[in-house]
Amino acid sequence: VQLQASGGGLVQPGGSLRLSCAASGSIFSANVMSWYRQAPGKQREVVASITSGGTTRYADSVKGRFTISRDNAKNTVYLQMNSLKPEDTAVYYCNADIRDLGFSLMNYWGQGTQVTVSS
């Protein structure tokens, strides 16, 4: 199983970006899917998460600005980021609890994608 993240880049303050993360491999089901971020010199923190049923949770710092969603048929999770601020600058990582075809449940990380908010 692999997670492939994409969509990062450089954006001006107030701008928007959409991150995507697709899970591939011998997948039976993807349970909770999440986005984390890690800024230079800081610990990795959870940004948002979504269950297979669509229940979402957000860090207080992104509530009202970021929206997490998923396409269960594609085993893909998205993060729509609006009204971006310089403090959102970080490497963003996707994370997922995935049950494989052998019914083993494991946690996976995608490679990071850099988001830089700067004028």
CSV table of C-alpha atoms in Angstrom, one decimal:
chain,number,residue,atom,x,y,z
A,1,VAL,CA,0.0,0.0,0.0
A,2,GLN,CA,1.3,3.5,-0.9
A,3,LEU,CA,0.0,7.0,-0.4
A,4,GLN,CA,0.8,9.5,-3.0
A,5,ALA,CA,0.3,13.2,-2.1
A,6,SER,CA,0.2,16.1,-4.6
A,7,GLY,CA,-0.9,19.7,-4.9
A,8,GLY,CA,1.6,21.7,-2.8
A,9,GLY,CA,3.2,24.8,-4.0
A,10,LEU,CA,3.8,28.5,-3.5
A,11,VAL,CA,0.8,30.8,-2.9
A,12,GLN,CA,0.3,34.3,-1.8
A,13,PRO,CA,-1.4,35.1,1.5
A,14,GLY,CA,-5.2,34.8,1.1
A,15,GLY,CA,-4.8,32.4,-1.7
A,16,SER,CA,-6.0,28.8,-2.1
A,17,LEU,CA,-4.5,25.4,-2.7
A,18,ARG,CA,-6.0,21.9,-3.0
A,19,LEU,CA,-4.0,18.9,-1.8
A,20,SER,CA,-4.8,15.3,-2.9
A,21,CYS,CA,-3.6,12.0,-1.6
A,22,ALA,CA,-4.4,8.7,-3.3
A,23,ALA,CA,-3.9,5.3,-1.7
A,24,SER,CA,-3.0,2.5,-4.0
A,25,GLY,CA,-2.2,-1.2,-3.7
A,26,SER,CA,-4.0,-4.2,-2.2
A,27,ILE,CA,-6.6,-2.2,-0.4
A,28,PHE,CA,-9.8,-3.6,1.1
A,29,SER,CA,-10.9,-0.4,2.8
A,30,ALA,CA,-9.5,2.9,3.9
A,31,ASN,CA,-10.7,4.0,7.4
A,32,VAL,CA,-9.7,7.3,8.9
A,33,MET,CA,-7.7,9.5,6.5
A,34,SER,CA,-5.9,12.6,7.8
A,35,TRP,CA,-3.7,15.4,6.9
A,36,TYR,CA,-0.8,16.5,9.1
A,37,ARG,CA,1.7,19.3,8.7
A,38,GLN,CA,5.2,20.0,10.0
A,39,ALA,CA,6.7,23.5,10.0
A,40,PRO,CA,10.4,24.0,10.4
A,41,GLY,CA,11.5,23.6,14.0
A,42,LYS,CA,8.0,22.4,15.0
A,43,GLN,CA,6.4,19.1,15.8
A,44,ARG,CA,4.2,17.4,13.3
A,45,GLU,CA,0.5,18.3,14.0
A,46,VAL,CA,-2.8,17.0,12.8
A,47,VAL,CA,-4.6,19.4,10.5
A,48,ALA,CA,-7.8,17.5,9.7
A,49,SER,CA,-9.2,14.0,9.6
A,50,ILE,CA,-12.2,12.3,8.0
A,51,THR,CA,-13.8,8.9,8.6
A,52,SER,CA,-15.1,6.6,6.0
A,53,GLY,CA,-18.6,7.8,6.8
A,54,GLY,CA,-17.6,11.4,6.3
A,55,THR,CA,-17.3,12.7,9.9
A,56,THR,CA,-14.6,15.4,9.9
A,57,ARG,CA,-12.4,17.0,12.6
A,58,TYR,CA,-10.2,20.1,12.3
A,59,ALA,CA,-7.5,21.8,14.2
A,60,ASP,CA,-8.7,25.0,15.7
A,61,SER,CA,-6.1,26.9,13.6
A,62,VAL,CA,-7.7,25.9,10.3
A,63,LYS,CA,-11.4,25.7,11.1
A,64,GLY,CA,-13.4,27.7,8.7
A,65,ARG,CA,-10.6,27.9,6.2
A,66,PHE,CA,-9.7,24.3,5.3
A,67,THR,CA,-12.1,21.5,4.2
A,68,ILE,CA,-11.2,17.9,4.1
A,69,SER,CA,-13.1,15.5,1.9
A,70,ARG,CA,-12.7,12.0,0.4
A,71,ASP,CA,-13.7,9.9,-2.5
A,72,ASN,CA,-14.1,6.4,-1.1
A,73,ALA,CA,-14.3,4.8,-4.6
A,74,LYS,CA,-10.9,6.2,-5.4
A,75,ASN,CA,-9.4,5.8,-1.9
A,76,THR,CA,-8.4,9.5,-2.2
A,77,VAL,CA,-8.5,12.3,0.4
A,78,TYR,CA,-8.4,16.0,-0.4
A,79,LEU,CA,-7.6,19.1,1.6
A,80,GLN,CA,-9.0,22.4,0.2
A,81,MET,CA,-7.1,25.2,1.8
A,82,ASN,CA,-8.5,28.7,1.5
A,83,SER,CA,-7.5,32.1,3.0
A,84,LEU,CA,-4.0,30.8,3.5
A,85,LYS,CA,-1.7,32.5,5.9
A,86,PRO,CA,2.1,32.5,6.2
A,87,GLU,CA,1.8,30.4,9.3
A,88,ASP,CA,0.3,27.6,7.2
A,89,THR,CA,3.7,27.2,5.6
A,90,ALA,CA,4.8,23.6,6.2
A,91,VAL,CA,5.3,20.2,4.7
A,92,TYR,CA,1.9,18.5,4.6
A,93,TYR,CA,1.6,14.7,5.0
A,94,CYS,CA,-1.3,12.5,4.4
A,95,ASN,CA,-2.0,9.6,6.7
A,96,ALA,CA,-4.5,6.7,6.5
A,97,ASP,CA,-5.6,3.6,8.4
A,98,ILE,CA,-6.0,1.0,5.7
A,99,ARG,CA,-7.2,-2.5,5.8
A,100,ASP,CA,-5.5,-4.6,3.1
A,101,LEU,CA,-6.9,-7.6,1.2
A,102,GLY,CA,-5.6,-9.9,4.0
A,103,PHE,CA,-7.7,-7.8,6.4
A,104,SER,CA,-4.7,-6.5,8.3
A,105,LEU,CA,-5.2,-2.9,9.5
A,106,MET,CA,-2.1,-0.7,9.3
A,107,ASN,CA,-1.3,3.0,9.4
A,108,TYR,CA,0.4,4.5,6.4
A,109,TRP,CA,2.1,7.9,5.7
A,110,GLY,CA,2.5,9.6,2.3
A,111,GLN,CA,5.5,11.5,1.2
A,112,GLY,CA,5.2,15.2,2.2
A,113,THR,CA,4.2,18.0,-0.1
A,114,GLN,CA,5.6,21.5,0.6
A,115,VAL,CA,3.1,24.4,1.0
A,116,THR,CA,4.6,27.8,1.2
A,117,VAL,CA,2.5,30.9,1.8
A,118,SER,CA,4.5,34.1,1.0
A,119,SER,CA,4.2,37.3,-0.8
